[in-house]
CSV table of C-alpha atoms in Angstrom, one decimal:
chain,number,residue,atom,x,y,z
U,18,VAL,CA,134.8,145.5,139.2
U,19,GLN,CA,132.0,147.3,141.0
U,20,LEU,CA,128.4,146.3,141.6
U,21,GLN,CA,126.0,149.2,142.0
U,22,ALA,CA,122.7,148.4,143.6
U,23,SER,CA,119.7,150.7,143.7
U,24,GLY,CA,116.0,150.7,144.4
U,25,GLY,CA,115.5,149.7,148.0
U,26,GLY,CA,113.0,151.3,150.3
U,27,LEU,CA,110.0,151.1,152.5
U,28,VAL,CA,106.8,149.4,151.3
U,29,GLN,CA,103.7,148.0,152.8
U,30,PRO,CA,102.9,144.2,152.9
U,31,GLY,CA,101.5,143.0,149.6
U,32,GLU,CA,103.1,145.8,147.6
U,33,SER,CA,105.8,145.4,145.0
U,34,LEU,CA,109.3,146.8,144.6
U,35,ARG,CA,112.1,146.5,142.0
U,36,ILE,CA,115.8,146.6,142.8
U,37,SER,CA,118.6,146.7,140.2
U,38,CYS,CA,122.3,145.9,140.1
U,39,LYS,CA,124.7,147.0,137.5
U,40,ALA,CA,128.2,145.6,137.1
U,41,SER,CA,131.0,147.7,135.7
U,42,GLY,CA,134.7,147.3,135.3
U,43,LYS,CA,137.0,144.8,133.6
U,44,ILE,CA,134.6,141.9,133.2
U,45,ASN,CA,135.3,139.3,130.5
U,46,VAL,CA,132.2,137.2,130.9
U,47,VAL,CA,129.5,137.1,133.5
U,48,ASN,CA,129.3,133.6,135.1
U,49,ILE,CA,126.8,134.2,137.9
U,50,MET,CA,124.8,137.3,138.9
U,51,GLY,CA,122.0,137.9,141.3
U,52,TRP,CA,120.9,138.6,144.8
U,53,TYR,CA,121.3,137.4,148.4
U,54,ARG,CA,119.8,138.9,151.5
U,55,GLN,CA,120.5,139.2,155.2
U,56,ALA,CA,117.9,139.9,157.8
U,57,PRO,CA,118.8,141.1,161.3
U,58,GLY,CA,120.2,138.3,163.3
U,59,LYS,CA,120.1,135.8,160.4
U,60,GLU,CA,122.5,134.4,158.0
U,61,ARG,CA,122.8,135.6,154.4
U,62,GLU,CA,120.6,133.6,152.1
U,63,LEU,CA,120.0,133.1,148.5
U,64,VAL,CA,117.3,135.2,146.9
U,65,ALA,CA,117.9,134.6,143.1
U,66,THR,CA,120.8,134.1,140.8
U,67,PHE,CA,121.3,133.3,137.2
U,68,THR,CA,124.1,131.2,136.0
U,69,ASN,CA,125.3,131.7,132.4
U,70,GLY,CA,124.0,128.8,130.4
U,71,ARG,CA,122.1,127.2,133.2
U,72,GLY,CA,119.2,129.5,134.0
U,73,ILE,CA,117.8,131.0,137.2
U,74,LYS,CA,117.7,129.7,140.8
U,75,TYR,CA,115.4,131.0,143.4
U,76,GLY,CA,115.4,130.7,147.2
U,77,ASP,CA,112.5,128.7,148.5
U,78,SER,CA,111.0,131.6,150.4
U,79,VAL,CA,110.7,133.8,147.3
U,80,LYS,CA,109.7,131.4,144.6
U,81,ASP,CA,106.5,132.5,142.7
U,82,ARG,CA,106.8,136.0,144.2
U,83,PHE,CA,110.1,137.3,143.0
U,84,THR,CA,111.4,137.5,139.4
U,85,LEU,CA,115.0,137.9,138.4
U,86,SER,CA,115.7,139.4,134.9
U,87,ARG,CA,118.6,140.6,132.9
U,88,VAL,CA,119.0,143.3,130.2
U,89,GLY,CA,120.6,142.7,126.9
U,90,ASP,CA,124.2,143.5,127.8
U,91,ASP,CA,123.9,140.9,130.7
U,92,LYS,CA,125.7,143.1,133.2
U,93,THR,CA,122.5,144.5,134.8
U,94,VAL,CA,120.0,142.4,136.7
U,95,TYR,CA,116.7,143.4,138.1
U,96,LEU,CA,114.8,141.8,140.9
U,97,GLN,CA,111.0,142.3,140.8
U,98,MET,CA,109.6,141.6,144.2
U,99,ASP,CA,105.8,141.1,144.4
U,100,SER,CA,103.5,140.2,147.3
U,101,LEU,CA,106.1,141.4,149.7
U,102,LYS,CA,105.9,140.2,153.3
U,103,PRO,CA,107.4,141.6,156.5
U,104,GLU,CA,109.8,138.6,156.6
U,105,ASP,CA,111.2,139.9,153.3
U,106,THR,CA,112.7,142.8,155.2
U,107,ALA,CA,116.5,142.6,154.8
U,108,VAL,CA,119.6,144.1,153.3
U,109,TYR,CA,119.7,142.8,149.7
U,110,TYR,CA,123.2,142.3,148.4
U,111,CYS,CA,124.0,142.1,144.7
U,112,TYR,CA,126.4,139.2,143.9
U,113,GLY,CA,128.5,138.5,140.9
U,114,ASN,CA,131.0,135.9,139.8
U,115,PHE,CA,132.9,137.0,136.7
U,116,TYR,CA,135.5,135.4,134.4
U,117,THR,CA,138.5,137.7,134.1
U,118,TYR,CA,140.7,138.4,131.1
U,119,SER,CA,143.6,136.8,133.0
U,120,GLY,CA,141.8,133.5,133.5
U,121,GLY,CA,139.7,132.1,136.4
U,122,SER,CA,136.7,133.7,138.0
U,123,VAL,CA,136.3,136.1,141.0
U,124,ASP,CA,133.4,136.8,143.4
U,125,TYR,CA,132.2,140.4,144.0
U,126,TRP,CA,129.6,141.8,146.4
U,127,GLY,CA,127.7,145.1,146.1
U,128,GLN,CA,127.2,147.4,149.1
U,129,GLY,CA,123.7,146.3,149.8
U,130,THR,CA,120.3,148.0,149.6
U,131,LEU,CA,117.8,147.9,152.4
U,132,VAL,CA,114.3,146.7,151.8
U,133,THR,CA,111.8,147.2,154.6
U,134,VAL,CA,108.3,145.7,154.5
U,135,SER,CA,106.1,147.2,157.2
U,136,SER,CA,102.7,148.6,157.7
């Protein structure tokens, strides 16, 4: 299984950016998919994830500014980031937990995409 993230970059405060993550490989069913981020010198934190059948969870610092969405095949997620702040600067990691054909579920992480918010 691979998670391919794209769309990071440099934006100014107040601007918007959308990043995406596509999962591929031997995936039976998507259980959880979404994003975490890690800023320099800080621990990795939740940005937004959806859990199959349970909806979407957002981190407190991004609520009402970021929106997580999925496309129809449910193996691609988009994170729309609005009203970006300098403190949103971080490497954003795509995360997925997938049920396998052999039973059980497995965690996967993408390679990360850098989002920099600076004037």
